[in-house]
Amino acid sequence: MQVWIVFLLCLGGKALAAPATEDEVIDEVLEELPVGSNPVQVETGEFDEAIEVEEEIPSENPCLNHHCKKGKVCEVDESNTPMCVCQDPSTCPASTAEFEHVCGTDNKTYDSSCHFFATKCALEGTKKGHKLHLDYIGPCKFIAPCIDNELNEFPLRMRDWLKNVLVSLYERDEDNNMLSEKQKLRVKKIFENQKRLQAGEHSLDLLAHDFEKNYNMYIFPVHWQFGQLDQHPIDGYLSHTELAPLRAPLIPMEHCTTRFFDQCDTDNDKYIALEEWAGCFGLKEQDVDKDLVI
Ligand SMILES: [Ca+2]
Ligand SMILES: [Ca+2]
């Protein structure tokens, strides 16, 4: 989660920018997204702490330690066994501001992501439910069509942005351990490179030129981002849900987002494989390296 917060804070930059005032707002909303945190980690953490107190305070509610995915809540059956059932949308807290609304792929505005996931859960097993995804954060609005020229510009800015996000993570990451030692070494090389294009607004020509000249600098950031998203499960493919933390806040600001990620999926199987992802960002086939993702 922390990574994502920092990641989105970087959205405050010029390229791929969110208005500064929206940054915190997006962070808050993003916490509600299904794939921003790793439930396995959360459960492990809770378990560690529970070891000492377990005998003194026996858990009477079996739901206390029973994790349900977004849109579901825990209930116990007659034999006191916990199970996850669809949440009634009317039990979701009412939104207090417009930024809490989300737009579904059905082009309907939902009051909050809680309302969205509860609605999706009720449609589970149906074709409609299968097709319904959280499209973006904020109420549904008109998004201008992305024309070919704009589509070509998108990866240029996005790639530069990924590199800058990673460098700023490295700069701030003295004790946070958001990057592994191995990752730090890789980013250190980028950080210390005198020829590095500093974060800021650059012309598309300059970005294109830098990519050509300093191509190697971009290889790791593109892989790193893939690894950040490929979490549920870690299988070398990004589902729509896995892509959501990146896609959902970006769409209202960058109208080419949807088209860009759609065309990444070259074999049209609804998943973006590492090879497809790397190709989308202009990496050469021989530079796709699964080991860089971990
Ligand atoms: Ca995956
Ligand atoms: Ca694919």
Short mmCIF file of N, CA, C and O in Angstrom, two decimals, residues 78-191:
data_model
loop_
_atom_site.label_atom_id
_atom_site.label_comp_id
_atom_site.label_asym_id
_atom_site.label_seq_id
_atom_site.Cartn_x
_atom_site.Cartn_y
_atom_site.Cartn_z
N GLU A 78 -25.32 -22.02 11.24
CA GLU A 78 -25.88 -22.62 12.47
C GLU A 78 -24.79 -23.29 13.31
O GLU A 78 -24.85 -23.30 14.54
N SER A 79 -23.77 -23.85 12.64
CA SER A 79 -22.72 -24.54 13.39
C SER A 79 -21.57 -23.60 13.78
O SER A 79 -20.47 -24.03 14.09
N ASN A 80 -21.86 -22.30 13.72
CA ASN A 80 -20.88 -21.28 14.11
C ASN A 80 -19.64 -21.26 13.22
O ASN A 80 -18.56 -20.89 13.65
N THR A 81 -19.82 -21.71 11.98
CA THR A 81 -18.71 -21.69 11.03
C THR A 81 -18.78 -20.39 10.22
O THR A 81 -19.85 -20.03 9.71
N PRO A 82 -17.64 -19.67 10.15
CA PRO A 82 -17.68 -18.41 9.41
C PRO A 82 -17.75 -18.64 7.90
O PRO A 82 -17.15 -19.58 7.38
N MET A 83 -18.49 -17.80 7.23
CA MET A 83 -18.53 -17.86 5.76
C MET A 83 -18.73 -16.45 5.21
O MET A 83 -19.25 -15.58 5.89
N CYS A 84 -18.29 -16.28 3.97
CA CYS A 84 -18.40 -14.97 3.35
C CYS A 84 -19.67 -14.90 2.50
O CYS A 84 -19.91 -15.78 1.68
N VAL A 85 -20.46 -13.88 2.73
CA VAL A 85 -21.68 -13.69 1.93
C VAL A 85 -21.66 -12.28 1.33
O VAL A 85 -20.97 -11.40 1.84
N CYS A 86 -22.43 -12.10 0.28
CA CYS A 86 -22.46 -10.78 -0.37
C CYS A 86 -22.97 -9.72 0.60
O CYS A 86 -23.94 -9.94 1.32
N GLN A 87 -22.29 -8.59 0.59
CA GLN A 87 -22.72 -7.49 1.45
C GLN A 87 -23.93 -6.80 0.83
O GLN A 87 -24.00 -6.63 -0.39
N ASP A 88 -24.87 -6.42 1.65
CA ASP A 88 -26.01 -5.65 1.18
C ASP A 88 -25.52 -4.21 0.94
O ASP A 88 -25.02 -3.57 1.87
N PRO A 89 -25.64 -3.70 -0.30
CA PRO A 89 -25.11 -2.36 -0.58
C PRO A 89 -25.63 -1.29 0.38
O PRO A 89 -24.94 -0.31 0.66
N SER A 90 -26.84 -1.52 0.91
CA SER A 90 -27.41 -0.48 1.80
C SER A 90 -26.67 -0.42 3.14
O SER A 90 -26.84 0.53 3.90
N THR A 91 -25.83 -1.43 3.42
CA THR A 91 -25.05 -1.38 4.66
C THR A 91 -23.71 -0.66 4.47
O THR A 91 -22.95 -0.48 5.42
N CYS A 92 -23.40 -0.30 3.22
CA CYS A 92 -22.15 0.44 2.96
C CYS A 92 -22.29 1.85 3.53
O CYS A 92 -23.36 2.46 3.44
N PRO A 93 -21.21 2.38 4.11
CA PRO A 93 -21.28 3.76 4.58
C PRO A 93 -21.55 4.70 3.40
O PRO A 93 -20.99 4.50 2.33
N ALA A 94 -22.40 5.67 3.60
CA ALA A 94 -22.69 6.63 2.53
C ALA A 94 -21.45 7.45 2.23
O ALA A 94 -20.67 7.75 3.13
N SER A 95 -21.27 7.80 0.99
CA SER A 95 -20.09 8.60 0.64
C SER A 95 -20.29 10.02 1.17
O SER A 95 -21.42 10.50 1.29
N THR A 96 -19.18 10.66 1.48
CA THR A 96 -19.27 12.01 2.01
C THR A 96 -18.78 13.04 0.99
O THR A 96 -18.93 14.24 1.20
N ALA A 97 -18.17 12.57 -0.08
CA ALA A 97 -17.68 13.51 -1.08
C ALA A 97 -17.70 12.84 -2.45
O ALA A 97 -17.71 11.62 -2.56
N GLU A 98 -17.65 13.67 -3.46
CA GLU A 98 -17.76 13.17 -4.83
C GLU A 98 -16.64 12.22 -5.21
O GLU A 98 -16.84 11.25 -5.94
N PHE A 99 -15.45 12.49 -4.66
CA PHE A 99 -14.31 11.66 -5.04
C PHE A 99 -14.42 10.22 -4.57
O PHE A 99 -13.65 9.37 -4.97
N GLU A 100 -15.37 9.97 -3.69
CA GLU A 100 -15.55 8.58 -3.23
C GLU A 100 -16.38 7.76 -4.23
O GLU A 100 -16.42 6.55 -4.14
N HIS A 101 -17.04 8.45 -5.14
CA HIS A 101 -17.80 7.72 -6.16
C HIS A 101 -16.85 6.96 -7.07
O HIS A 101 -15.69 7.36 -7.24
N VAL A 102 -17.35 5.90 -7.63
CA VAL A 102 -16.56 5.20 -8.64
C VAL A 102 -17.44 4.94 -9.85
O VAL A 102 -18.67 4.85 -9.74
N CYS A 103 -16.79 4.82 -11.00
CA CYS A 103 -17.53 4.56 -12.23
C CYS A 103 -17.27 3.11 -12.64
O CYS A 103 -16.12 2.68 -12.71
N GLY A 104 -18.33 2.38 -12.88
CA GLY A 104 -18.20 0.99 -13.30
C GLY A 104 -18.08 0.87 -14.81
O GLY A 104 -18.38 1.82 -15.54
N THR A 105 -17.66 -0.30 -15.29
CA THR A 105 -17.57 -0.49 -16.73
C THR A 105 -18.96 -0.54 -17.36
O THR A 105 -19.09 -0.55 -18.58
N ASP A 106 -20.00 -0.56 -16.53
CA ASP A 106 -21.37 -0.46 -17.05
C ASP A 106 -21.77 1.00 -17.22
O ASP A 106 -22.92 1.31 -17.49
N ASN A 107 -20.79 1.90 -17.03
CA ASN A 107 -20.99 3.34 -17.14
C ASN A 107 -22.00 3.86 -16.12
O ASN A 107 -22.72 4.83 -16.38
N LYS A 108 -22.08 3.21 -14.98
CA LYS A 108 -22.93 3.68 -13.90
C LYS A 108 -22.05 4.20 -12.78
O LYS A 108 -21.02 3.61 -12.46
N THR A 109 -22.49 5.29 -12.16
CA THR A 109 -21.76 5.83 -11.02
C THR A 109 -22.26 5.13 -9.75
O THR A 109 -23.46 5.06 -9.51
N TYR A 110 -21.32 4.61 -8.99
CA TYR A 110 -21.66 4.00 -7.70
C TYR A 110 -21.24 4.94 -6.59
O TYR A 110 -20.21 5.63 -6.70
N ASP A 111 -22.02 4.95 -5.53
CA ASP A 111 -21.79 5.88 -4.43
C ASP A 111 -20.37 5.75 -3.86
O ASP A 111 -19.72 6.73 -3.54
N SER A 112 -19.89 4.51 -3.74
CA SER A 112 -18.53 4.28 -3.24
C SER A 112 -18.07 2.93 -3.79
O SER A 112 -18.87 2.18 -4.35
N SER A 113 -16.79 2.62 -3.58
CA SER A 113 -16.31 1.32 -4.06
C SER A 113 -17.00 0.19 -3.30
O SER A 113 -17.21 -0.89 -3.84
N CYS A 114 -17.40 0.45 -2.03
CA CYS A 114 -18.14 -0.55 -1.26
C CYS A 114 -19.44 -0.90 -1.97
O CYS A 114 -19.78 -2.07 -2.16
N HIS A 115 -20.17 0.13 -2.40
CA HIS A 115 -21.42 -0.10 -3.12
C HIS A 115 -21.15 -0.86 -4.42
O HIS A 115 -21.90 -1.76 -4.79
N PHE A 116 -20.07 -0.49 -5.07
CA PHE A 116 -19.75 -1.16 -6.34
C PHE A 116 -19.50 -2.65 -6.13
O PHE A 116 -20.08 -3.50 -6.79
N PHE A 117 -18.62 -2.97 -5.17
CA PHE A 117 -18.25 -4.39 -4.99
C PHE A 117 -19.40 -5.22 -4.43
O PHE A 117 -19.53 -6.40 -4.75
N ALA A 118 -20.24 -4.59 -3.62
CA ALA A 118 -21.42 -5.29 -3.11
C ALA A 118 -22.36 -5.62 -4.27
O ALA A 118 -22.91 -6.72 -4.36
N THR A 119 -22.52 -4.67 -5.17
CA THR A 119 -23.38 -4.88 -6.35
C THR A 119 -22.80 -5.97 -7.24
O THR A 119 -23.51 -6.85 -7.72
N LYS A 120 -21.50 -5.91 -7.44
CA LYS A 120 -20.83 -6.91 -8.29
C LYS A 120 -21.00 -8.31 -7.68
O LYS A 120 -21.23 -9.28 -8.39
N CYS A 121 -20.88 -8.37 -6.36
CA CYS A 121 -21.01 -9.67 -5.69
C CYS A 121 -22.39 -10.28 -5.94
O CYS A 121 -22.51 -11.46 -6.21
N ALA A 122 -23.42 -9.44 -5.86
CA ALA A 122 -24.78 -9.93 -6.05
C ALA A 122 -24.97 -10.48 -7.47
O ALA A 122 -25.87 -11.30 -7.71
N LEU A 123 -24.11 -10.05 -8.39
CA LEU A 123 -24.22 -10.50 -9.79
C LEU A 123 -23.29 -11.67 -10.08
O LEU A 123 -23.14 -12.09 -11.23
N GLU A 124 -22.62 -12.16 -9.05
CA GLU A 124 -21.63 -13.23 -9.23
C GLU A 124 -22.25 -14.44 -9.93
O GLU A 124 -23.37 -14.85 -9.62
N GLY A 125 -21.53 -14.98 -10.88
CA GLY A 125 -22.04 -16.14 -11.59
C GLY A 125 -22.85 -15.78 -12.83
O GLY A 125 -23.15 -16.62 -13.65
N THR A 126 -23.17 -14.49 -12.97
CA THR A 126 -23.91 -14.09 -14.17
C THR A 126 -22.94 -13.46 -15.17
O THR A 126 -21.84 -13.03 -14.80
N LYS A 127 -23.37 -13.40 -16.43
CA LYS A 127 -22.54 -12.82 -17.47
C LYS A 127 -22.29 -11.34 -17.17
O LYS A 127 -21.18 -10.83 -17.34
N LYS A 128 -23.34 -10.69 -16.70
CA LYS A 128 -23.26 -9.27 -16.38
C LYS A 128 -22.22 -9.03 -15.27
O LYS A 128 -21.41 -8.10 -15.35
N GLY A 129 -22.26 -9.90 -14.26
CA GLY A 129 -21.33 -9.77 -13.15
C GLY A 129 -19.89 -10.01 -13.59
O GLY A 129 -18.96 -9.36 -13.12
N HIS A 130 -19.73 -10.94 -14.50
CA HIS A 130 -18.40 -11.29 -14.99
C HIS A 130 -17.78 -10.11 -15.74
O HIS A 130 -16.58 -9.87 -15.67
N LYS A 131 -18.64 -9.39 -16.46
CA LYS A 131 -18.14 -8.28 -17.28
C LYS A 131 -17.98 -6.99 -16.49
O LYS A 131 -17.32 -6.07 -16.95
N LEU A 132 -18.61 -6.92 -15.33
CA LEU A 132 -18.60 -5.66 -14.57
C LEU A 132 -17.28 -5.48 -13.79
O LEU A 132 -16.89 -6.34 -13.00
N HIS A 133 -16.63 -4.38 -14.04
CA HIS A 133 -15.40 -4.04 -13.31
C HIS A 133 -15.47 -2.59 -12.87
O HIS A 133 -16.21 -1.80 -13.45
N LEU A 134 -14.64 -2.30 -11.87
CA LEU A 134 -14.49 -0.89 -11.49
C LEU A 134 -13.65 -0.24 -12.58
O LEU A 134 -12.53 -0.67 -12.83
N ASP A 135 -14.21 0.75 -13.24
CA ASP A 135 -13.48 1.35 -14.36
C ASP A 135 -12.54 2.45 -13.87
O ASP A 135 -11.35 2.40 -14.13
N TYR A 136 -13.09 3.41 -13.17
CA TYR A 136 -12.21 4.46 -12.66
C TYR A 136 -12.79 5.15 -11.42
O TYR A 136 -13.96 4.96 -11.07
N ILE A 137 -11.95 5.94 -10.78
CA ILE A 137 -12.31 6.63 -9.56
C ILE A 137 -12.99 7.95 -9.91
O ILE A 137 -12.53 8.67 -10.80
N GLY A 138 -14.07 8.23 -9.22
CA GLY A 138 -14.84 9.43 -9.48
C GLY A 138 -16.11 9.07 -10.24
O GLY A 138 -16.24 7.95 -10.72
N PRO A 139 -17.05 10.01 -10.29
CA PRO A 139 -18.30 9.73 -11.01
C PRO A 139 -18.05 9.55 -12.50
O PRO A 139 -17.08 10.10 -13.04
N CYS A 140 -18.91 8.81 -13.16
CA CYS A 140 -18.76 8.60 -14.60
C CYS A 140 -18.83 9.95 -15.30
O CYS A 140 -19.61 10.82 -14.91
N LYS A 141 -17.99 10.12 -16.27
CA LYS A 141 -18.00 11.39 -17.01
C LYS A 141 -17.62 11.12 -18.46
O LYS A 141 -17.18 10.00 -18.78
N PHE A 142 -17.77 12.13 -19.28
CA PHE A 142 -17.37 11.96 -20.68
C PHE A 142 -15.85 11.91 -20.77
O PHE A 142 -15.17 12.79 -20.26
N ILE A 143 -15.35 10.87 -21.39
CA ILE A 143 -13.91 10.79 -21.60
C ILE A 143 -13.67 10.84 -23.11
O ILE A 143 -14.19 10.00 -23.85
N ALA A 144 -12.92 11.85 -23.51
CA ALA A 144 -12.71 12.07 -24.94
C ALA A 144 -12.04 10.86 -25.57
O ALA A 144 -11.19 10.22 -24.93
N PRO A 145 -12.38 10.52 -26.80
CA PRO A 145 -11.71 9.39 -27.44
C PRO A 145 -10.22 9.68 -27.61
O PRO A 145 -9.83 10.83 -27.77
N CYS A 146 -9.44 8.64 -27.51
CA CYS A 146 -7.98 8.80 -27.63
C CYS A 146 -7.59 8.59 -29.08
O CYS A 146 -7.83 7.52 -29.64
N ILE A 147 -7.00 9.59 -29.69
CA ILE A 147 -6.62 9.44 -31.09
C ILE A 147 -5.22 8.85 -31.20
O ILE A 147 -4.44 8.86 -30.24
N ASP A 148 -4.91 8.32 -32.39
CA ASP A 148 -3.66 7.57 -32.58
C ASP A 148 -2.41 8.31 -32.12
O ASP A 148 -1.56 7.75 -31.45
N ASN A 149 -2.31 9.58 -32.47
CA ASN A 149 -1.14 10.37 -32.09
C ASN A 149 -0.96 10.43 -30.58
O ASN A 149 0.14 10.30 -30.06
N GLU A 150 -2.09 10.63 -29.91
CA GLU A 150 -2.04 10.72 -28.44
C GLU A 150 -1.66 9.38 -27.84
O GLU A 150 -0.96 9.31 -26.84
N LEU A 151 -2.15 8.34 -28.46
CA LEU A 151 -1.84 6.99 -27.97
C LEU A 151 -0.34 6.73 -28.04
O LEU A 151 0.24 6.11 -27.15
N ASN A 152 0.29 7.22 -29.09
CA ASN A 152 1.74 7.02 -29.24
C ASN A 152 2.53 7.81 -28.21
O ASN A 152 3.63 7.41 -27.82
N GLU A 153 1.96 8.92 -27.75
CA GLU A 153 2.66 9.74 -26.76
C GLU A 153 2.59 9.14 -25.36
O GLU A 153 3.46 9.34 -24.54
N PHE A 154 1.53 8.41 -25.12
CA PHE A 154 1.26 7.92 -23.78
C PHE A 154 2.41 7.11 -23.15
O PHE A 154 2.84 7.41 -22.05
N PRO A 155 2.92 6.09 -23.87
CA PRO A 155 4.01 5.31 -23.24
C PRO A 155 5.27 6.13 -22.99
O PRO A 155 6.02 5.84 -22.06
N LEU A 156 5.50 7.16 -23.79
CA LEU A 156 6.69 8.00 -23.59
C LEU A 156 6.65 8.64 -22.22
O LEU A 156 7.63 8.60 -21.45
N ARG A 157 5.51 9.22 -21.90
CA ARG A 157 5.38 9.91 -20.60
C ARG A 157 5.29 8.92 -19.45
O ARG A 157 5.86 9.11 -18.40
N MET A 158 4.58 7.85 -19.70
CA MET A 158 4.36 6.85 -18.66
C MET A 158 5.68 6.18 -18.25
O MET A 158 5.95 5.96 -17.08
N ARG A 159 6.50 5.90 -19.23
CA ARG A 159 7.79 5.24 -18.99
C ARG A 159 8.70 6.14 -18.17
O ARG A 159 9.35 5.72 -17.22
N ASP A 160 8.72 7.42 -18.53
CA ASP A 160 9.54 8.39 -17.82
C ASP A 160 9.03 8.52 -16.38
O ASP A 160 9.81 8.59 -15.42
N TRP A 161 7.74 8.51 -16.25
CA TRP A 161 7.09 8.63 -14.95
C TRP A 161 7.45 7.43 -14.07
O TRP A 161 7.82 7.59 -12.90
N LEU A 162 7.40 6.22 -14.63
CA LEU A 162 7.75 5.02 -13.87
C LEU A 162 9.18 5.10 -13.34
O LEU A 162 9.46 4.75 -12.20
N LYS A 163 10.05 5.57 -14.19
CA LYS A 163 11.46 5.70 -13.80
C LYS A 163 11.59 6.70 -12.65
O LYS A 163 12.28 6.44 -11.66
N ASN A 164 10.87 7.82 -12.76
CA ASN A 164 10.95 8.84 -11.72
C ASN A 164 10.34 8.38 -10.39
O ASN A 164 10.83 8.71 -9.32
N VAL A 165 9.27 7.62 -10.50
CA VAL A 165 8.63 7.09 -9.29
C VAL A 165 9.63 6.19 -8.55
O VAL A 165 9.81 6.29 -7.33
N LEU A 166 10.29 5.36 -9.32
CA LEU A 166 11.23 4.42 -8.72
C LEU A 166 12.42 5.16 -8.09
O LEU A 166 12.86 4.83 -6.99
N VAL A 167 12.91 6.16 -8.77
CA VAL A 167 14.03 6.94 -8.24
C VAL A 167 13.61 7.66 -6.95
O VAL A 167 14.35 7.67 -5.97
N SER A 168 12.40 8.22 -6.94
CA SER A 168 11.98 8.92 -5.71
C SER A 168 11.73 7.93 -4.57
O SER A 168 11.95 8.25 -3.41
N LEU A 169 11.29 6.73 -4.92
CA LEU A 169 11.15 5.70 -3.89
C LEU A 169 12.52 5.39 -3.28
O LEU A 169 12.67 5.27 -2.07
N TYR A 170 13.48 5.29 -4.14
CA TYR A 170 14.86 5.00 -3.70
C TYR A 170 15.37 6.12 -2.80
O TYR A 170 15.96 5.87 -1.74
N GLU A 171 15.11 7.35 -3.18
CA GLU A 171 15.58 8.49 -2.39
C GLU A 171 14.96 8.51 -0.99
O GLU A 171 15.59 8.90 -0.03
N ARG A 172 13.69 8.11 -0.92
CA ARG A 172 12.99 8.17 0.38
C ARG A 172 13.13 6.89 1.17
O ARG A 172 12.74 6.81 2.32
N ASP A 173 13.62 5.86 0.54
CA ASP A 173 13.53 4.53 1.12
C ASP A 173 14.75 4.16 1.96
O ASP A 173 15.39 3.15 1.72
N GLU A 174 15.07 4.98 2.95
CA GLU A 174 16.23 4.64 3.78
C GLU A 174 15.91 3.50 4.74
O GLU A 174 16.66 2.56 4.89
N ASP A 175 14.76 3.60 5.39
CA ASP A 175 14.42 2.57 6.38
C ASP A 175 13.15 1.81 6.03
O ASP A 175 12.79 0.86 6.71
N ASN A 176 12.46 2.29 5.03
CA ASN A 176 11.14 1.72 4.78
C ASN A 176 11.17 0.34 4.14
O ASN A 176 10.19 -0.39 4.18
N ASN A 177 12.25 0.03 3.53
CA ASN A 177 12.38 -1.26 2.85
C ASN A 177 11.28 -1.52 1.84
O ASN A 177 10.75 -2.61 1.75
N MET A 178 10.95 -0.48 1.12
CA MET A 178 9.97 -0.67 0.07
C MET A 178 10.61 -1.35 -1.13
O MET A 178 9.93 -1.94 -1.96
N LEU A 179 11.92 -1.23 -1.20
CA LEU A 179 12.64 -1.92 -2.27
C LEU A 179 13.58 -2.93 -1.63
O LEU A 179 14.15 -2.67 -0.58
N SER A 180 13.73 -4.07 -2.27
CA SER A 180 14.67 -5.07 -1.75
C SER A 180 16.09 -4.58 -2.04
O SER A 180 16.30 -3.67 -2.84
N GLU A 181 17.07 -5.20 -1.39
CA GLU A 181 18.46 -4.77 -1.58
C GLU A 181 18.86 -4.86 -3.04
O GLU A 181 19.55 -4.00 -3.57
N LYS A 182 18.42 -5.91 -3.68
CA LYS A 182 18.74 -6.12 -5.09
C LYS A 182 18.13 -5.02 -5.95
O LYS A 182 18.77 -4.49 -6.86
N GLN A 183 16.88 -4.69 -5.61
CA GLN A 183 16.20 -3.64 -6.37
C GLN A 183 16.89 -2.30 -6.16
O GLN A 183 17.07 -1.52 -7.08
N LYS A 184 17.29 -2.06 -4.89
CA LYS A 184 17.96 -0.79 -4.57
C LYS A 184 19.22 -0.62 -5.42
O LYS A 184 19.52 0.46 -5.91
N LEU A 185 19.95 -1.72 -5.57
CA LEU A 185 21.18 -1.65 -6.37
C LEU A 185 20.89 -1.26 -7.81
O LEU A 185 21.61 -0.48 -8.41
N ARG A 186 19.81 -1.82 -8.32
CA ARG A 186 19.45 -1.50 -9.71
C ARG A 186 19.04 -0.04 -9.84
O ARG A 186 19.42 0.64 -10.80
N VAL A 187 18.24 0.44 -8.87
CA VAL A 187 17.78 1.83 -8.96
C VAL A 187 18.93 2.79 -8.68
O VAL A 187 18.98 3.89 -9.22
N LYS A 188 19.86 2.35 -7.84
CA LYS A 188 21.01 3.19 -7.51
C LYS A 188 21.76 3.56 -8.80
O LYS A 188 22.19 4.69 -8.97
N LYS A 189 21.87 2.59 -9.68
CA LYS A 189 22.56 2.83 -10.96
C LYS A 189 21.85 3.93 -11.74
O LYS A 189 22.50 4.78 -12.35
N ILE A 190 20.53 3.89 -11.73
CA ILE A 190 19.77 4.93 -12.45
C ILE A 190 19.95 6.27 -11.74
O ILE A 190 20.21 7.29 -12.36
N PHE A 191 19.81 6.21 -10.40
CA PHE A 191 19.89 7.41 -9.57
C PHE A 191 21.22 8.13 -9.77
O PHE A 191 21.28 9.36 -9.83
#
